[in-house]
Coordinates of C-alpha atoms and ligand atoms in Angstrom, one line a residue:
M278 CA 20.3 -3.0 23.4
T279 CA 20.2 -6.2 21.4
V280 CA 18.2 -6.2 18.2
L281 CA 17.3 -9.6 16.7
V282 CA 16.7 -9.3 12.9
T283 CA 15.2 -12.3 11.2
G284 CA 15.6 -12.7 7.5
G285 CA 18.6 -10.4 7.6
A286 CA 20.4 -12.0 4.7
G287 CA 17.5 -11.0 2.4
F288 CA 16.8 -7.8 0.6
I289 CA 15.1 -5.5 3.2
G290 CA 16.4 -7.3 6.3
A291 CA 20.0 -6.7 5.1
N292 CA 19.4 -3.1 4.3
F293 CA 17.7 -2.7 7.7
L294 CA 20.6 -4.1 9.7
F295 CA 23.1 -1.9 7.8
Y296 CA 20.9 1.0 8.6
W297 CA 20.6 0.0 12.2
L298 CA 24.3 -0.5 12.8
K299 CA 24.9 3.0 11.4
A300 CA 22.1 4.7 13.1
H301 CA 22.6 3.0 16.5
P302 CA 26.3 2.1 16.7
G303 CA 26.2 1.1 20.3
D304 CA 23.6 -1.7 19.7
R305 CA 24.2 -5.4 19.2
V306 CA 22.6 -6.8 16.1
V307 CA 21.9 -10.5 15.8
C308 CA 20.8 -11.8 12.5
V309 CA 19.0 -15.1 12.1
D310 CA 18.4 -16.4 8.6
R311 CA 17.9 -19.9 7.1
L312 CA 19.7 -18.9 3.9
T313 CA 17.0 -20.0 1.5
Y314 CA 17.4 -19.3 -2.2
A315 CA 16.7 -15.7 -1.3
G316 CA 19.2 -15.3 1.5
N317 CA 22.8 -14.6 0.5
L318 CA 25.7 -14.5 3.0
S319 CA 27.7 -12.4 0.5
T320 CA 25.2 -9.6 1.1
L321 CA 26.4 -9.4 4.7
A322 CA 30.1 -9.4 3.8
A323 CA 30.5 -5.8 5.0
V324 CA 29.4 -6.7 8.6
L325 CA 30.3 -10.3 9.1
G326 CA 33.0 -10.6 11.8
R327 CA 32.4 -7.1 13.0
P328 CA 32.1 -6.6 16.8
G329 CA 28.5 -6.0 17.8
F330 CA 27.2 -8.3 15.0
R331 CA 26.4 -12.0 15.0
F332 CA 25.0 -14.1 12.2
I333 CA 23.2 -17.4 12.9
R334 CA 22.0 -19.8 10.3
A335 CA 18.7 -21.1 11.5
D336 CA 15.1 -21.7 10.6
I337 CA 12.6 -19.5 12.4
C338 CA 10.2 -22.5 12.3
C339 CA 12.6 -24.5 14.6
R340 CA 11.2 -23.8 18.0
E341 CA 14.1 -25.4 19.9
G342 CA 16.6 -23.3 17.9
M343 CA 14.6 -20.1 18.5
E344 CA 14.4 -20.9 22.3
R345 CA 18.1 -21.4 22.5
L346 CA 18.7 -18.2 20.6
F347 CA 16.4 -16.2 22.8
R348 CA 17.9 -17.8 26.0
E349 CA 21.4 -16.8 24.8
E350 CA 20.7 -13.4 23.4
R351 CA 17.7 -12.1 25.4
P352 CA 16.8 -9.6 22.6
D353 CA 15.3 -6.3 23.5
V354 CA 13.7 -6.0 20.1
V355 CA 12.8 -8.6 17.5
V356 CA 12.1 -7.4 13.9
N357 CA 10.7 -10.2 11.8
F358 CA 11.6 -9.9 8.1
A359 CA 12.0 -13.6 7.6
A360 CA 9.5 -14.8 5.0
E361 CA 8.9 -16.4 1.7
S362 CA 8.3 -13.2 -0.2
H363 CA 7.7 -13.8 -3.9
V364 CA 4.1 -14.0 -5.2
D365 CA 4.8 -16.0 -8.3
R366 CA 6.6 -18.7 -6.2
S367 CA 3.6 -18.8 -3.8
I368 CA 1.3 -19.5 -6.8
D369 CA 3.5 -22.3 -7.8
G370 CA 3.9 -23.8 -4.3
P371 CA 2.0 -22.3 -1.3
E372 CA 3.1 -24.7 1.4
V373 CA 6.4 -23.3 2.4
F374 CA 4.7 -19.9 2.6
L375 CA 2.4 -21.2 5.3
Q376 CA 5.3 -22.8 7.1
T377 CA 7.6 -19.9 7.3
N378 CA 5.2 -16.9 7.2
V379 CA 2.6 -18.3 9.6
M380 CA 4.3 -21.1 11.7
G381 CA 7.6 -19.3 11.8
T382 CA 6.0 -16.2 13.0
A383 CA 4.1 -18.2 15.6
A384 CA 7.4 -19.8 16.8
L385 CA 9.0 -16.3 17.3
L386 CA 5.9 -15.0 19.1
D387 CA 6.0 -17.9 21.6
A388 CA 9.8 -17.4 22.2
C389 CA 9.0 -13.7 22.8
R390 CA 6.3 -14.6 25.3
K391 CA 8.5 -17.1 27.2
Y392 CA 11.5 -14.6 27.4
E393 CA 9.3 -11.6 27.9
T394 CA 10.8 -9.8 24.9
P395 CA 10.0 -6.0 25.4
R396 CA 9.2 -5.5 21.7
F397 CA 8.2 -7.5 18.6
H398 CA 7.8 -5.9 15.2
Q399 CA 6.2 -7.7 12.3
V400 CA 7.2 -6.5 8.8
S401 CA 4.1 -7.0 6.7
T402 CA 2.8 -5.9 3.3
D403 CA 0.1 -3.8 1.6
E404 CA -0.8 -6.9 -0.3
V405 CA -2.9 -8.1 2.7
Y406 CA -5.5 -5.5 1.7
G407 CA -6.0 -7.1 -1.8
D408 CA -6.1 -4.7 -4.7
L409 CA -7.8 -1.5 -5.8
P410 CA -9.6 -0.9 -9.1
L411 CA -7.6 0.9 -11.8
E412 CA -10.5 3.4 -12.5
R413 CA -10.6 4.6 -8.9
P414 CA -7.4 6.6 -8.4
D415 CA -9.0 8.3 -5.4
L416 CA -8.9 5.1 -3.3
R417 CA -6.0 4.1 -1.1
F418 CA -5.4 1.5 1.6
T419 CA -5.7 2.8 5.2
E420 CA -5.1 0.7 8.3
E421 CA -8.9 0.2 8.5
T422 CA -9.2 -1.3 5.0
P423 CA -10.4 -4.9 5.5
L424 CA -8.0 -7.7 4.8
Q425 CA -8.7 -9.3 1.4
A426 CA -5.6 -11.1 0.3
S427 CA -5.4 -12.4 -3.3
S428 CA -2.4 -14.8 -3.4
P429 CA -1.2 -17.6 -1.1
Y430 CA 1.7 -15.2 -0.2
S431 CA -0.5 -12.3 0.9
A432 CA -2.9 -14.7 2.6
S433 CA 0.0 -16.1 4.7
K434 CA 1.2 -12.6 5.6
A435 CA -2.4 -11.6 6.6
A436 CA -2.6 -14.7 8.8
A437 CA 0.7 -13.8 10.5
D438 CA -0.5 -10.2 11.1
L439 CA -3.7 -11.5 12.8
L440 CA -1.6 -13.8 14.9
V441 CA 0.7 -11.0 16.0
L442 CA -2.2 -8.7 17.0
A443 CA -3.9 -11.7 18.8
Y444 CA -0.8 -12.3 20.9
C445 CA -0.8 -8.6 21.7
R446 CA -4.3 -8.6 22.9
T447 CA -4.5 -12.0 24.6
Y448 CA -1.0 -12.2 26.2
G449 CA -0.1 -8.5 26.3
L450 CA 2.9 -9.0 24.0
P451 CA 4.1 -5.5 23.1
A452 CA 4.0 -5.8 19.3
T453 CA 3.5 -3.6 16.3
V454 CA 2.8 -4.4 12.6
S455 CA 3.8 -2.3 9.6
R456 CA 2.4 -2.8 6.1
C457 CA 4.6 -1.5 3.4
S458 CA 4.3 -1.0 -0.4
N459 CA 6.8 -2.3 -3.0
N460 CA 10.4 -1.7 -2.0
Y461 CA 13.4 -1.3 -4.4
G462 CA 17.1 -0.7 -3.9
P463 CA 20.4 -2.6 -3.5
F464 CA 20.5 -6.3 -2.9
Q465 CA 17.0 -7.1 -4.1
F466 CA 16.8 -10.7 -5.5
P467 CA 16.5 -10.6 -9.3
E468 CA 13.2 -12.5 -9.3
K469 CA 11.4 -9.2 -8.4
L470 CA 10.4 -6.7 -11.1
I471 CA 13.0 -4.0 -10.9
P472 CA 16.2 -6.1 -10.5
L473 CA 14.9 -8.7 -13.0
M474 CA 14.4 -6.0 -15.6
I475 CA 17.8 -4.5 -14.9
A476 CA 19.6 -7.8 -15.0
N477 CA 17.8 -8.9 -18.2
A478 CA 18.3 -5.6 -19.9
L479 CA 22.1 -5.7 -19.1
Q480 CA 22.2 -9.1 -20.8
D481 CA 20.0 -7.9 -23.7
K482 CA 17.4 -10.5 -22.8
P483 CA 13.6 -10.0 -23.3
L484 CA 11.9 -7.9 -20.5
P485 CA 8.8 -10.0 -19.6
V486 CA 5.9 -7.7 -18.7
Y487 CA 2.8 -9.6 -17.4
G488 CA -0.5 -9.0 -19.1
T489 CA -1.2 -5.4 -20.2
G490 CA 1.6 -3.9 -18.1
R491 CA -1.1 -1.5 -16.7
N492 CA -1.0 -2.9 -13.1
V493 CA 0.1 -0.2 -10.7
R494 CA 2.5 -0.5 -7.7
D495 CA 3.5 2.2 -5.2
W496 CA 7.4 2.3 -5.0
L497 CA 9.4 3.0 -1.9
Y498 CA 13.2 3.2 -1.6
V499 CA 14.3 0.6 0.8
E500 CA 16.2 3.0 3.1
D501 CA 13.0 5.0 3.7
H502 CA 11.3 1.7 4.8
C503 CA 14.1 1.0 7.2
R504 CA 13.8 4.4 8.7
A505 CA 10.1 4.0 9.1
I506 CA 10.5 0.8 11.1
D507 CA 13.0 2.6 13.3
V508 CA 10.5 5.4 14.0
I509 CA 7.8 2.8 14.8
L510 CA 10.1 1.0 17.2
Q511 CA 11.0 4.3 18.9
R512 CA 7.6 5.9 19.1
G513 CA 4.9 3.5 17.8
R514 CA 2.2 2.2 20.1
P515 CA 2.1 -1.5 20.8
G516 CA -1.1 -3.1 19.3
E517 CA -1.1 -0.7 16.3
V518 CA -0.7 -1.2 12.6
Y519 CA 1.2 1.4 10.5
N520 CA 1.0 1.7 6.7
I521 CA 4.2 2.7 5.0
G522 CA 4.0 3.9 1.4
G523 CA 6.3 5.6 -1.2
N524 CA 3.7 8.0 -2.6
H525 CA 4.9 7.0 -6.0
E526 CA 2.4 5.0 -8.0
M527 CA 3.5 3.8 -11.4
E528 CA 2.2 1.4 -14.1
N529 CA 4.6 -1.5 -14.6
I530 CA 5.1 -0.7 -18.2
A531 CA 6.1 2.9 -17.4
L532 CA 8.6 1.6 -14.9
V533 CA 10.1 -0.9 -17.4
R534 CA 10.5 1.9 -20.0
R535 CA 12.2 4.1 -17.4
I536 CA 14.7 1.3 -16.7
C537 CA 15.4 0.9 -20.4
Q538 CA 16.0 4.7 -20.6
E539 CA 18.3 4.7 -17.6
L540 CA 20.4 1.8 -19.1
G541 CA 20.3 3.1 -22.6
K542 CA 18.6 -0.1 -23.8
P543 CA 15.9 -0.2 -26.6
E544 CA 12.3 -0.7 -25.6
S545 CA 12.1 -3.4 -28.3
L546 CA 13.4 -5.7 -25.5
I547 CA 10.0 -5.4 -23.9
A548 CA 7.9 -8.6 -24.3
Y549 CA 4.3 -8.9 -23.1
V550 CA 3.8 -12.3 -21.6
A551 CA 0.9 -14.3 -20.0
D552 CA -0.5 -12.6 -16.9
R553 CA 0.1 -13.7 -13.3
K554 CA -2.8 -15.7 -11.9
G555 CA -5.0 -13.5 -9.7
H556 CA -2.8 -10.5 -10.5
D557 CA -3.6 -7.6 -8.2
L558 CA -4.4 -4.5 -10.3
R559 CA -3.3 -1.6 -8.1
Y560 CA -1.8 -1.0 -4.7
A561 CA -1.8 2.4 -3.2
I562 CA -0.9 3.2 0.4
D563 CA -2.2 6.0 2.6
S564 CA 0.6 6.4 5.2
G565 CA -1.1 9.4 6.8
K566 CA -1.1 7.8 10.2
L567 CA 2.6 7.2 10.2
Q568 CA 3.2 10.8 9.0
Q569 CA 0.8 12.5 11.4
E570 CA 1.5 10.4 14.5
L571 CA 5.2 9.7 14.2
G572 CA 6.4 12.3 11.7
W573 CA 7.8 9.9 9.1
Q574 CA 7.7 10.5 5.4
P575 CA 9.7 9.2 2.4
E576 CA 12.8 11.2 1.7
T577 CA 14.2 9.6 -1.5
S578 CA 12.5 10.7 -4.7
F579 CA 11.8 8.0 -7.2
E580 CA 14.2 9.6 -9.7
E581 CA 17.0 9.6 -7.2
G582 CA 16.1 6.1 -5.9
I583 CA 16.0 4.4 -9.4
R584 CA 19.2 6.1 -10.4
R585 CA 21.0 4.8 -7.3
T586 CA 19.5 1.4 -7.7
V587 CA 20.5 1.1 -11.4
R588 CA 24.0 2.3 -10.5
W589 CA 24.2 -0.3 -7.7
Y590 CA 23.4 -3.2 -10.1
L591 CA 25.9 -1.8 -12.6
E592 CA 28.6 -1.6 -10.0
N593 CA 27.8 -4.9 -8.3
R594 CA 27.5 -7.2 -11.3
S595 CA 29.2 -10.1 -9.5
W596 CA 26.5 -10.1 -6.8
W597 CA 23.6 -10.7 -9.2
E598 CA 25.5 -12.6 -11.9
E599 CA 26.4 -15.3 -9.4
I600 CA 22.7 -15.6 -8.5
V601 CA 21.4 -15.7 -12.1
S602 CA 24.0 -18.3 -13.1
G603 CA 22.9 -20.8 -10.3
E604 CA 19.6 -22.4 -9.3
Y605 CA 17.9 -19.3 -10.6
R606 CA 18.3 -20.6 -14.2
D607 CA 15.9 -23.5 -13.4
Y608 CA 13.5 -21.1 -11.7
Y609 CA 13.6 -18.7 -14.7
Q610 CA 13.0 -21.6 -17.2
K611 CA 10.0 -22.8 -15.1
M612 CA 8.4 -19.4 -14.6
Y613 CA 9.1 -17.9 -18.0
G614 CA 10.0 -20.7 -20.4
D615 CA 6.4 -21.6 -21.3
R616 CA 5.0 -18.1 -21.0
Q617 CA 4.0 -17.3 -24.5
A618 CA 4.8 -13.8 -25.7
L619 CA 1.6 -11.9 -26.4
S620 CA 1.4 -9.9 -29.6
Ligands
NAD942 P1 13.6 -11.7 0.7 O1 12.9 -12.9 0.0 O2 14.6 -10.9 -0.1 O3 14.3 -12.2 2.0 C1 13.7 -13.1 2.9 C2 14.8 -13.6 3.8 O4 14.2 -14.5 4.8 C3 15.9 -14.4 3.1 O5 17.2 -14.0 3.5 C4 15.6 -15.8 3.5 O6 16.7 -16.7 3.6 C5 15.0 -15.6 4.9 N1 14.1 -16.8 5.3 C6 13.1 -17.3 4.5 N2 12.6 -18.3 5.2 C7 13.2 -18.4 6.4 C8 13.0 -19.2 7.6 N3 12.1 -20.2 7.6 N4 13.8 -19.0 8.7 C9 14.8 -18.0 8.6 N5 15.0 -17.2 7.5 C10 14.2 -17.4 6.5 O7 12.4 -10.8 1.2 P2 12.3 -9.2 1.3 O8 11.9 -8.6 0.0 O9 13.6 -8.7 1.9 O10 11.1 -9.0 2.3 C11 11.4 -9.0 3.7 C12 10.0 -8.9 4.5 O11 9.4 -7.7 4.1 C13 9.1 -10.0 4.2 O12 8.4 -10.4 5.4 C14 8.1 -9.4 3.2 O13 6.8 -10.0 3.3 C15 8.1 -8.0 3.6 N6 7.8 -7.0 2.6 C16 8.5 -7.0 1.4 C17 8.3 -5.9 0.5 C18 9.1 -5.9 -0.8 O14 8.8 -5.0 -1.7 N7 10.1 -6.6 -1.0 C19 7.3 -5.0 0.7 C20 6.5 -5.1 1.9 C21 6.8 -6.1 2.8
DAU943 O1 3.5 -4.6 -2.3 C1 4.5 -5.2 -1.5 C2 4.9 -6.5 -2.1 O2 5.7 -6.2 -3.2 C3 5.7 -7.4 -1.2 O3 4.9 -7.8 -0.1 C4 6.3 -8.6 -1.9 O4 7.1 -9.4 -1.1 C5 7.1 -8.2 -3.1 O5 7.5 -9.3 -3.9 C6 6.2 -7.2 -4.0 O6 5.1 -8.0 -4.6 P1 4.7 -7.7 -6.2 O7 4.0 -8.9 -6.7 O8 4.1 -6.4 -6.3 O9 6.2 -7.6 -6.8 P2 6.9 -8.2 -8.1 O10 8.3 -7.5 -8.2 O11 6.9 -9.6 -8.2 O12 6.0 -7.6 -9.3 C7 5.7 -6.2 -9.4 C8 4.8 -6.0 -10.5 O13 5.4 -6.3 -11.8 C9 3.5 -6.9 -10.5 O14 2.4 -6.2 -11.0 C10 3.9 -8.1 -11.4 C11 4.8 -7.4 -12.4 N1 5.8 -8.3 -13.0 C12 6.7 -8.9 -12.2 C13 7.7 -9.7 -12.7 C14 8.6 -10.4 -11.7 C15 6.0 -8.4 -14.4 O15 5.3 -7.7 -15.2 N2 7.0 -9.1 -14.9 C16 7.9 -9.8 -14.1 O16 8.7 -10.6 -14.6

């Protein structure tokens, strides 16, 4: 079987293709990635040049390029991870989010139609449901929760989800969608909360917590996400949406304190800064459908996952140090330079 993984030089896509090559050693894995600021070829060092693996640098928005690729490879499965994925960047500049997340997904769907690809899977996010109030811990997102995206990022992901489901209904394209909560683990770009806090703490830099720090996210270890997608590809029903959650809700401030503790760094590094515009309060996923219908559940406890993640960043300093010394410096200055510390 040939599996086409888009966005495979990014955080989850890379973890997924490592997972797939291990779990399905007879399969061919083709990775297509444009190598934006978030894509890193060094992430794929362990598999580049290996038989059964091919890397192609291309933009999923390029219809000609995608057609050529589909003609050559005739993938049996396409898993679409490629996206602009960072909420703060989408607030700063939405356009590229619409391009890649909506138009790029559309280009892939049309290639799948033309080459009659047996299965398309869209990797989506719990952010398409908007947020939940902090004072209602009983509420969680189910697959029936209406879409109510808050940021340009989540709106672009919601648009892509609708397009995938429309292609499924109108053209009979065999497609599934999964909506996952916050992932963490190795190879996550240090613009996201956990790796940013680890990298800053290791450099004794301030740890910028937005607003009150009381916002809640539901954390899932990346390997558990990869396994969930595998289960959906094996046994999920085309036309269906599956929520994937970590069952581990945490306030941001508690998470940042936990990272300080794990690294032996003082909490005095924590600096409250101006809030994110439109900041979602709480995400909480009900993954009952995936658990009951397909028998998946998260296997990595948060304690184990955060320890492994911190260890990985300690043991792979060159991976993230190279990133934070490049273009990232300008990004950091732009995003955090003017953000006043709140008392
Ligand atoms: P990431 O930003 O780390 O990686 C995205 C990858 O896509 C990069 O390698 C980038 O180069 C590539 N890419 C971007 N635009 C492209 C284009 N036009 N053509 C080809 N490649 C392109 O993102 P991630 O955190 O690994 O997220 C992967 C997917 O999972 C995204 O679709 C995201 O919406 C979704 N998701 C992420 C999380 C999370 O917590 N990180 C949770 C739920 C869903
Ligand atoms: O829920 C799934 C989503 O999780 C994915 O769809 C997105 O691709 C992914 O980026 C992530 O979105 P979040 O906005 O939740 O993740 P982020 O790591 O940017 O922020 C997590 C929380 O931490 C959020 O409440 C904002 C806060 N935060 C973040 C950063 C980067 C801070 O307080 N300080 C920071 O410097």
